[in-house]
Tab-separated table of C-alpha atoms in Angstrom:
chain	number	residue	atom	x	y	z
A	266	UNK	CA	16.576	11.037	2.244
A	267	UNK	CA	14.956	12.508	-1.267
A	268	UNK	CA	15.698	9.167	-2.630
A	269	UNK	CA	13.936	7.104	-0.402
A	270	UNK	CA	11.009	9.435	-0.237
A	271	UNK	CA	11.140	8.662	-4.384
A	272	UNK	CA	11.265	5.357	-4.050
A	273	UNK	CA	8.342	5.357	-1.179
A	274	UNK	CA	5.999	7.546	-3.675
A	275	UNK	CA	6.793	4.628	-6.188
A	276	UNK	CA	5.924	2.168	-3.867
A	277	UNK	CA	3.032	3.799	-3.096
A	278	UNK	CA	1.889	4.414	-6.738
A	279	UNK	CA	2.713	0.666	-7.609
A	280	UNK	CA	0.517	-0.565	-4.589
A	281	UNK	CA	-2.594	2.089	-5.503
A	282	UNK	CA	-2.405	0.709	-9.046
A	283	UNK	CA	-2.759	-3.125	-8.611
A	284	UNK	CA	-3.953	-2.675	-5.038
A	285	UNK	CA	-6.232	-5.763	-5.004
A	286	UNK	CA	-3.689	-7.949	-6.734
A	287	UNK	CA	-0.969	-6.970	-4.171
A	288	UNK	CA	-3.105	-7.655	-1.110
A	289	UNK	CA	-3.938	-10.452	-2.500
A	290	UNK	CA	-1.001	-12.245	-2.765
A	291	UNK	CA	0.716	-10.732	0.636
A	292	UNK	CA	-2.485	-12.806	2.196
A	293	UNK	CA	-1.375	-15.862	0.068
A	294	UNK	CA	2.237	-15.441	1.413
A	295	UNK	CA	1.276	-14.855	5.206
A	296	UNK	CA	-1.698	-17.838	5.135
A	297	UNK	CA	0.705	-20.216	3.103
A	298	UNK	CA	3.398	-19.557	5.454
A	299	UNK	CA	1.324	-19.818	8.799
A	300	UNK	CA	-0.257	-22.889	7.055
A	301	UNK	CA	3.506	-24.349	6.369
A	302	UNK	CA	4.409	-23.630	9.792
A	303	UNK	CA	1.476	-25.592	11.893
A	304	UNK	CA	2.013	-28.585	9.733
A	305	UNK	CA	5.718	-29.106	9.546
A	306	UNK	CA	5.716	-28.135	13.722
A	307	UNK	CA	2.913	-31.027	14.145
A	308	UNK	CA	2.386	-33.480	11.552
A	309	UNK	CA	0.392	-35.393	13.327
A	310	UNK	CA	-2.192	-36.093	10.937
A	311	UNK	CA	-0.273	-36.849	7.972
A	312	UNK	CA	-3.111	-36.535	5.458
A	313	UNK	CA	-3.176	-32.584	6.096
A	314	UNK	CA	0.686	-32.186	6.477
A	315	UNK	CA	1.441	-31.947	2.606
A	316	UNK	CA	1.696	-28.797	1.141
A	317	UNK	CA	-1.060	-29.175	-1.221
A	318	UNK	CA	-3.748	-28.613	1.725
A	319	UNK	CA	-1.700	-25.648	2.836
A	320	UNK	CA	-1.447	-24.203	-0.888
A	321	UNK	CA	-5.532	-24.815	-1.547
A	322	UNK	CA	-6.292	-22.476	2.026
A	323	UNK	CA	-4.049	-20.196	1.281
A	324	UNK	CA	-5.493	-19.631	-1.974
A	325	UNK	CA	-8.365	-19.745	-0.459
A	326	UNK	CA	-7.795	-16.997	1.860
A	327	UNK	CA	-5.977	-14.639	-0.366
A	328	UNK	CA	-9.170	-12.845	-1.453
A	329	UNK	CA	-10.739	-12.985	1.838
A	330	UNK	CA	-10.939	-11.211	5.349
A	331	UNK	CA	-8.418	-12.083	7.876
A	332	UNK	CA	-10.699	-13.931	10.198
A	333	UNK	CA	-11.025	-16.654	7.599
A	334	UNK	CA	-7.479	-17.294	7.861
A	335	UNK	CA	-7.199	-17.487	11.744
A	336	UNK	CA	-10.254	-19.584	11.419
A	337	UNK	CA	-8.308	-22.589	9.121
A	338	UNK	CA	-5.388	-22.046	11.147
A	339	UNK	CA	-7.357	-22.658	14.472
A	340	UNK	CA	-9.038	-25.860	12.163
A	341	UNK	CA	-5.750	-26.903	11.345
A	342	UNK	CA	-4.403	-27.280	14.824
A	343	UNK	CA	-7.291	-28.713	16.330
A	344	UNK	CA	-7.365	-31.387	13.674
A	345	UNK	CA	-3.525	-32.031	13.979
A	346	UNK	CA	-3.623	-31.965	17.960
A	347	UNK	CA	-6.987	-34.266	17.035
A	348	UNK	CA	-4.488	-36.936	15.787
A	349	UNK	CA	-2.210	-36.619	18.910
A	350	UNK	CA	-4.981	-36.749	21.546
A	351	UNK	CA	-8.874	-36.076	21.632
A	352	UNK	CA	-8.354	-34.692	25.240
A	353	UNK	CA	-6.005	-32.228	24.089
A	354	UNK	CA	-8.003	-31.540	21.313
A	355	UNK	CA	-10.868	-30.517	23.452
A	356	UNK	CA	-8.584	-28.488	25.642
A	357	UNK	CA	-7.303	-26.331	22.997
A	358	UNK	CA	-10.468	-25.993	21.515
A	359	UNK	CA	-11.858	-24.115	25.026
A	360	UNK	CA	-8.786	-21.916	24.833
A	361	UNK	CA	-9.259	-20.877	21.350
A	362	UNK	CA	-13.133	-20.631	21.771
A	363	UNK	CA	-11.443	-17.508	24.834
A	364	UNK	CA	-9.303	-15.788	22.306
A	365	UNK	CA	-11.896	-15.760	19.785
A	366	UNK	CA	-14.390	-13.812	22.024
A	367	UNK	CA	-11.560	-11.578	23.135
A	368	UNK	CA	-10.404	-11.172	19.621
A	369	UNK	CA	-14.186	-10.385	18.527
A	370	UNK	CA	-14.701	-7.960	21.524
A	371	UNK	CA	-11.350	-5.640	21.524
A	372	UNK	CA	-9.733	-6.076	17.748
A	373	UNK	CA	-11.448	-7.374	14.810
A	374	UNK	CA	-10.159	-7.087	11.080
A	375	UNK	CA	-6.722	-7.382	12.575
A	376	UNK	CA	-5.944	-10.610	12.699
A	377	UNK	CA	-3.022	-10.496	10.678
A	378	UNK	CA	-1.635	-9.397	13.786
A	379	UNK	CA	-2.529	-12.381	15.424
A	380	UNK	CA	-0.880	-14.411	12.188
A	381	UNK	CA	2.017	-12.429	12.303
A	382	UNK	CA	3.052	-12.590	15.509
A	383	UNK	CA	4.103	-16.273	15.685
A	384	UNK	CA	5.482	-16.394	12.473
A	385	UNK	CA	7.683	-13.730	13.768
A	386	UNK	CA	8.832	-15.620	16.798
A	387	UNK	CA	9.579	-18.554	14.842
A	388	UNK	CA	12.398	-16.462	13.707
A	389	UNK	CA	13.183	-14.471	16.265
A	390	UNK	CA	11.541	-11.150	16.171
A	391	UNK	CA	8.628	-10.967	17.300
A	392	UNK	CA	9.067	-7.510	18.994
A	393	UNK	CA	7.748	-5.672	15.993
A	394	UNK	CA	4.157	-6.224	16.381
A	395	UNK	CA	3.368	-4.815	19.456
A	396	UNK	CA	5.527	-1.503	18.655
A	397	UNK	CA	3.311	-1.858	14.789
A	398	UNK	CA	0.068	-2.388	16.697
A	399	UNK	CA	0.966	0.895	19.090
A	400	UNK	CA	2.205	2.949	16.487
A	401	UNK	CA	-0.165	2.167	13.535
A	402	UNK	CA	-3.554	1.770	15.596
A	403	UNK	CA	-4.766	1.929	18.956
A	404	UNK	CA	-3.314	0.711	21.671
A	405	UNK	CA	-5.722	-2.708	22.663
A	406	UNK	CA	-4.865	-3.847	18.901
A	407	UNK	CA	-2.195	-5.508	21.156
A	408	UNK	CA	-4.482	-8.061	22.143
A	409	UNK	CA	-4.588	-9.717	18.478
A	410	UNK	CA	-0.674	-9.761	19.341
A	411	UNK	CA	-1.381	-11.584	22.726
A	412	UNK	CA	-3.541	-14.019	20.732
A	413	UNK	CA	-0.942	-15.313	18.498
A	414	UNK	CA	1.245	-15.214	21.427
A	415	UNK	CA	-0.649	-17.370	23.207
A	416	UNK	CA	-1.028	-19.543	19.873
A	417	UNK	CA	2.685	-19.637	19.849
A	418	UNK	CA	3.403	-21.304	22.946
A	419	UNK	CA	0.496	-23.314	22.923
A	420	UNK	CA	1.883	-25.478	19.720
A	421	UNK	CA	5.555	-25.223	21.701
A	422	UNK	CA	4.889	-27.172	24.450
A	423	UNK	CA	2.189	-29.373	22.948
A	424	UNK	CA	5.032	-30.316	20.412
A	425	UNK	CA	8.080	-30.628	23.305
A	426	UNK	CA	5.181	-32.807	25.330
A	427	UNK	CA	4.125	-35.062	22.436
A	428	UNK	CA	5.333	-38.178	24.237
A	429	UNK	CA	2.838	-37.661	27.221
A	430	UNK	CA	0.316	-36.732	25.243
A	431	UNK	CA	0.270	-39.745	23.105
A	432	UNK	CA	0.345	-41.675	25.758
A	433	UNK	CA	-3.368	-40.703	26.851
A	434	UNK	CA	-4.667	-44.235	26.827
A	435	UNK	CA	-2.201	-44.844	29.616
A	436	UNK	CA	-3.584	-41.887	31.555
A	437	UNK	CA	-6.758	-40.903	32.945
A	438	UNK	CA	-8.575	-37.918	31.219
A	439	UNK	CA	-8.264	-35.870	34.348
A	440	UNK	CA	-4.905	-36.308	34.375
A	441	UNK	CA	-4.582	-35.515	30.678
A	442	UNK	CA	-6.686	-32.089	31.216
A	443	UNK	CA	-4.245	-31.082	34.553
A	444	UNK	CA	-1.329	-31.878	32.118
A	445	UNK	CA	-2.803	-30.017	29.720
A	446	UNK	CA	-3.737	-26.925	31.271
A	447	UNK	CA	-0.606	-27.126	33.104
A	448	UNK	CA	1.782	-27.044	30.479
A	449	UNK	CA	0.136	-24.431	28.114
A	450	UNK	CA	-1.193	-21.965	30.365
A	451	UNK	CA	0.889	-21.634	33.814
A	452	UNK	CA	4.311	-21.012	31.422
A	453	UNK	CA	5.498	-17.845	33.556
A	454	UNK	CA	8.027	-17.338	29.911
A	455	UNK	CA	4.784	-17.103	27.953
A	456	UNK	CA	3.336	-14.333	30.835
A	457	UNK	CA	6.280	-12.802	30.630
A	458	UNK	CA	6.227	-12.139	26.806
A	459	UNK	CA	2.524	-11.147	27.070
A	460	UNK	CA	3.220	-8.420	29.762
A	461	UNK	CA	5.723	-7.035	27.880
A	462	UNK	CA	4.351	-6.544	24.142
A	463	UNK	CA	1.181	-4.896	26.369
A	464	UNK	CA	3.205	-2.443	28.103
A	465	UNK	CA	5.155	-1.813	24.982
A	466	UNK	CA	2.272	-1.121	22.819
A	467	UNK	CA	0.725	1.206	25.513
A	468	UNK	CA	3.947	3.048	25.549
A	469	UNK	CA	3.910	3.406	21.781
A	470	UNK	CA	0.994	4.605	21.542
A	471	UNK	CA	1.426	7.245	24.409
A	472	UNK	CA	4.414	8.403	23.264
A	473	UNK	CA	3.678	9.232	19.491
A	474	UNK	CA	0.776	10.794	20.851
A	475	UNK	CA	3.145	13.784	22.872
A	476	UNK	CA	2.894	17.354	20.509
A	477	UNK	CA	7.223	16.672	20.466
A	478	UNK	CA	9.060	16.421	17.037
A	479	UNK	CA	9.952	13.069	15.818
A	480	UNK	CA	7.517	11.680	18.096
A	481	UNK	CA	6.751	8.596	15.870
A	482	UNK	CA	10.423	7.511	15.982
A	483	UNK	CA	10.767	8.507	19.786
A	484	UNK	CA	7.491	5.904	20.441
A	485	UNK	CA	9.566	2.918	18.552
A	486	UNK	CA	12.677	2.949	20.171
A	487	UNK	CA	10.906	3.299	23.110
A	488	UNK	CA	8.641	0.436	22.417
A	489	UNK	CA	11.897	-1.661	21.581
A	490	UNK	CA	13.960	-0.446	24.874
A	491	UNK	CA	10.393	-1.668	27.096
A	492	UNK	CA	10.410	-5.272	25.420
A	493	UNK	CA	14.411	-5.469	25.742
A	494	UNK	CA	14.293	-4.182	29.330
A	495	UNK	CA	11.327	-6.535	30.296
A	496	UNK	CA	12.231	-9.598	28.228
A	497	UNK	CA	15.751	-9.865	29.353
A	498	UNK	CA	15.133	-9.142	33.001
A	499	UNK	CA	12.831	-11.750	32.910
A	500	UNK	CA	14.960	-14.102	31.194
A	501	UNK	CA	17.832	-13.653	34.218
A	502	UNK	CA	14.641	-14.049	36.801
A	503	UNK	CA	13.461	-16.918	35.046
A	504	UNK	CA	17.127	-18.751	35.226
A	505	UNK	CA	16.765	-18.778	31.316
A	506	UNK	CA	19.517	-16.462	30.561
A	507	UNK	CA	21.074	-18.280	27.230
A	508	UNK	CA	17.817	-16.673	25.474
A	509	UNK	CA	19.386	-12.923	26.302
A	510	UNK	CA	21.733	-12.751	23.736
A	511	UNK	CA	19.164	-14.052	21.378
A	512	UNK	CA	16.576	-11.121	22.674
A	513	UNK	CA	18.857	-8.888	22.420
A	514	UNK	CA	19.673	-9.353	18.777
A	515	UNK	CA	16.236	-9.809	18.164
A	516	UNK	CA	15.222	-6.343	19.418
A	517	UNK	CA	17.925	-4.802	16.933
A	518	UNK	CA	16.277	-6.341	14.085
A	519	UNK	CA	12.946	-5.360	15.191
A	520	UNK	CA	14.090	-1.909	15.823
A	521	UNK	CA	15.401	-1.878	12.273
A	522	UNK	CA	11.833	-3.197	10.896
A	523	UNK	CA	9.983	-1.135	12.694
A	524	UNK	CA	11.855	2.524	11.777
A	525	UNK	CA	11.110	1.583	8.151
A	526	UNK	CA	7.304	0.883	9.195
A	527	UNK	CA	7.523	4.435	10.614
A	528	UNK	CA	9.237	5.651	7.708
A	529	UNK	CA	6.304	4.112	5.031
A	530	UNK	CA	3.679	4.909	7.293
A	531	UNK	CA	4.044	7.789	9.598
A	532	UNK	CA	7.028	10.340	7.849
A	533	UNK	CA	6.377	14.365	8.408
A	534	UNK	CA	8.982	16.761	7.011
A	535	UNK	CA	8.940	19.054	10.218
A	536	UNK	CA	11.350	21.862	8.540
A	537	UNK	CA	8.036	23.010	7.117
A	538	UNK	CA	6.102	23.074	10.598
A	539	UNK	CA	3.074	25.648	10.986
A	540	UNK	CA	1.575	26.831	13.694
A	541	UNK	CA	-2.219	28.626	13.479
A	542	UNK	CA	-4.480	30.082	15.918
A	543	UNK	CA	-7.740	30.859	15.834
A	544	UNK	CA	-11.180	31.733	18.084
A	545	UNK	CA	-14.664	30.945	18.658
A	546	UNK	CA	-17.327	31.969	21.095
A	547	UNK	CA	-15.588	29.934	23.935
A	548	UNK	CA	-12.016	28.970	23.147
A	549	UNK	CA	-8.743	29.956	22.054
A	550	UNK	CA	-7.262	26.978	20.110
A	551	UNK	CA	-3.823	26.742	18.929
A	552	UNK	CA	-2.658	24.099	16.421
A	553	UNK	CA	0.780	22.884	15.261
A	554	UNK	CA	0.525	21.324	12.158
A	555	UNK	CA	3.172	18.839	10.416
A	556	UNK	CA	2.664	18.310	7.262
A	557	UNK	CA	4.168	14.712	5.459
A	558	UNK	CA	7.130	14.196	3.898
A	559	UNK	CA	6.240	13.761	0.343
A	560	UNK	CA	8.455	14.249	-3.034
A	561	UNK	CA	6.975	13.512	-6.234
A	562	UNK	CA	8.803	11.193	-8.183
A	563	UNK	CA	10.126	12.397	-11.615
A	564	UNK	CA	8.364	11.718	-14.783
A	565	UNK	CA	9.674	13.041	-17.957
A	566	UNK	CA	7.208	13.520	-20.866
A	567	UNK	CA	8.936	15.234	-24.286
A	568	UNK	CA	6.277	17.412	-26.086
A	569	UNK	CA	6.779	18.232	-29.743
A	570	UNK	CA	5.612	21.212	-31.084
A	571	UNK	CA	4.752	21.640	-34.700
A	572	UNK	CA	3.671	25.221	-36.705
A	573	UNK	CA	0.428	24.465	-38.122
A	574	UNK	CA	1.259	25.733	-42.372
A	575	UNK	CA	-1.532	28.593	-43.850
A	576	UNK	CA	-4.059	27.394	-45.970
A	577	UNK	CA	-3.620	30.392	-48.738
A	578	UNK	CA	-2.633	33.984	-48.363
A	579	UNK	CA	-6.174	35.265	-48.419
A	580	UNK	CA	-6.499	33.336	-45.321
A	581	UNK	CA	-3.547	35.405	-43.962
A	582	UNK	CA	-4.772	38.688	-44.849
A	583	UNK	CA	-8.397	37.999	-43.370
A	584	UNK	CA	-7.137	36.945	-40.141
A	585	UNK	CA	-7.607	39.385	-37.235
A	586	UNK	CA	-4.950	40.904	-35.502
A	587	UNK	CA	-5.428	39.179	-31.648
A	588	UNK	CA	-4.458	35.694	-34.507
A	589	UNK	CA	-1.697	37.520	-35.696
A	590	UNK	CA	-0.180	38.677	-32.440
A	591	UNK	CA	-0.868	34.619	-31.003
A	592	UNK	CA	0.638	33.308	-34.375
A	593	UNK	CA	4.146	35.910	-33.598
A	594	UNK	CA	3.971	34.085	-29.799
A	595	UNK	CA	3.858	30.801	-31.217
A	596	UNK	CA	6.869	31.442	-33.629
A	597	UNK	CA	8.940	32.831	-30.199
A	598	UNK	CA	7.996	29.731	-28.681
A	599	UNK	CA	9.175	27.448	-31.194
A	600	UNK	CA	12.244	29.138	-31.102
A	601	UNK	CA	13.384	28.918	-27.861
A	602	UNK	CA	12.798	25.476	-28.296
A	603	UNK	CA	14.802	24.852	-31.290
């Protein structure tokens, strides 16, 4: 446990030293990757599908705020669903015009959340941002979460129904918007994910919030047991139940990612617990305080100490004695250390 407290303090020292470099190029990684992602899933348009256009916004977006990069992504798939079918384009333009407002109103500046989370279902684990959201901030961060949900299963079906949309000129537009609206937003699989990171990330957040010890790793299992118990029991309902197995394993590995979340962000060292209590005019209060695990790593410095030489004996003789007793200290000194 001392070790990985060292190597956390390292961490930590590393990140607070080239801070803006190292946010820097985690947003590269995240907006190259979600940028990677929507084109290889559509492709579409071919002209944006290269990895050049991905590479330039990503760049782009490394020294910016977050929004920016849920903003190109929402370009992106517009454009790309543009070259499938104007109708749908228009269609998931209106949706993501609804989870911008609701992004705007309950969570802004966290819409790496909202990146994250399908990047995270792509392979498989998507569990970890609600339990991050609840444990890390308050509880309607979750709805960043929901957004990129949503985003999710929006490109899903749009890209396992790319033969009927193509086929729009066959179609009428009404039927195109029905189709649509049908096939992205009455997916009881999709409502079924979204009820369950909510409730998860409320539980979280209630649970590290009880005055117990090891609250903070009580909230994440509990986070992971709520998704597993909701997820999979919906999977059986919905007839689906060849996706268990893969939930299941998927909630392992989340629970795995998010005790070392806990671990960088949220370790107390409650052998060393104290508990005060103190007055005013009206109250009694009575605190428990926990104070964070924290070891400072180890960093070895050799001094050398060297006996400064007398100028000349009358020197000696006119020194006082307070010199003489500090020069007798000095010589104990340097012997010890020789």
């Amino acid at each position: 446990m001392v070790q990985l407290l060292k190597i956390r303090e390292q961490i930590y020292r590393f990140v607070g030293r080239f801070e803006i470099f190292v946010l820097a190029a985690v947003r590269f990684a995240i907006a190259f990757a979600a940028f990677s992602l929507i084109n290889s899933s559509t492709g579409y348009m071919q002209a944006l599908s290269d990895y050049p256009i991905a590479l330039i916004l990503a760049l782009l977006c490394s020294f910016s705020p977050a929004g920016l990069m849920m903003f190109f992504a929402a370009v992106l798939i517009l454009l790309q669903f543009y070259a499938l079918s104007n109708i749908l384009c228009l269609v998931t333009a209106m949706i993501f015009i609804i989870l911008f407002c609701v992004y705007f109103r309950f969570s802004t500046r966290k819409g790496l959340y909202a990146i994250l989370t399908p990047l995270l279902h792509v392979i498989g684990i998507p569990y970890v941002m609600p339990v991050a959201s609840g444990l890390l901030e308050r509880p309607y961060t979750v709805v960043s979460v929901v957004c990129g949900e949503v985003t999710y299963f929006l490109m899903k079906h749009v890209t396992e129904s790319s033969a009927l949309f193509s086929s729009a000129n066959e179609i009428s537009t009404g039927s195109i918007i029905t189709l649509a609206v049908t096939e992205i937003l009455s997916d009881r699989e999709m409502h079924l994910y979204l009820a369950a990171f909510a409730v998860a990330a409320i539980a979280v957040y209630c649970v590290r919030k009880l005055p117990v010890d090891q609250s903070y790793l009580a909230s994440v299992v509990v986070g992971i047991v709520v998704q597993l118990v909701i997820i999979g029991t919906g999977e059986v309902y919905l007839d689906n139940t060849q996706a268990v197995p893969g939930v299941m394993v998927g909630c392992v590995v989340s629970l795995l990612i998010a005790l070392a979340v806990a671990f960088m962000t949220r370790s107390l060292d409650y052998s060393r617990v104290e508990h005060v209590q103190f007055e005013d005019d009206d109250y009694f209060y009575y605190v428990k305080a926990v104070p964070k695990a924290f070891v400072m790593p180890e960093d070895k410095q050799v001094k050398h100490i060297h006996k400064k030489k007398s100028r000349n004996k009358k020197s000696q003789k006119s020194r006082s004695p307070e010199a003489e007793r500090e020069d007798t200290l000095y010589d104990h000194v340097l012997r010890e250390f020789n």
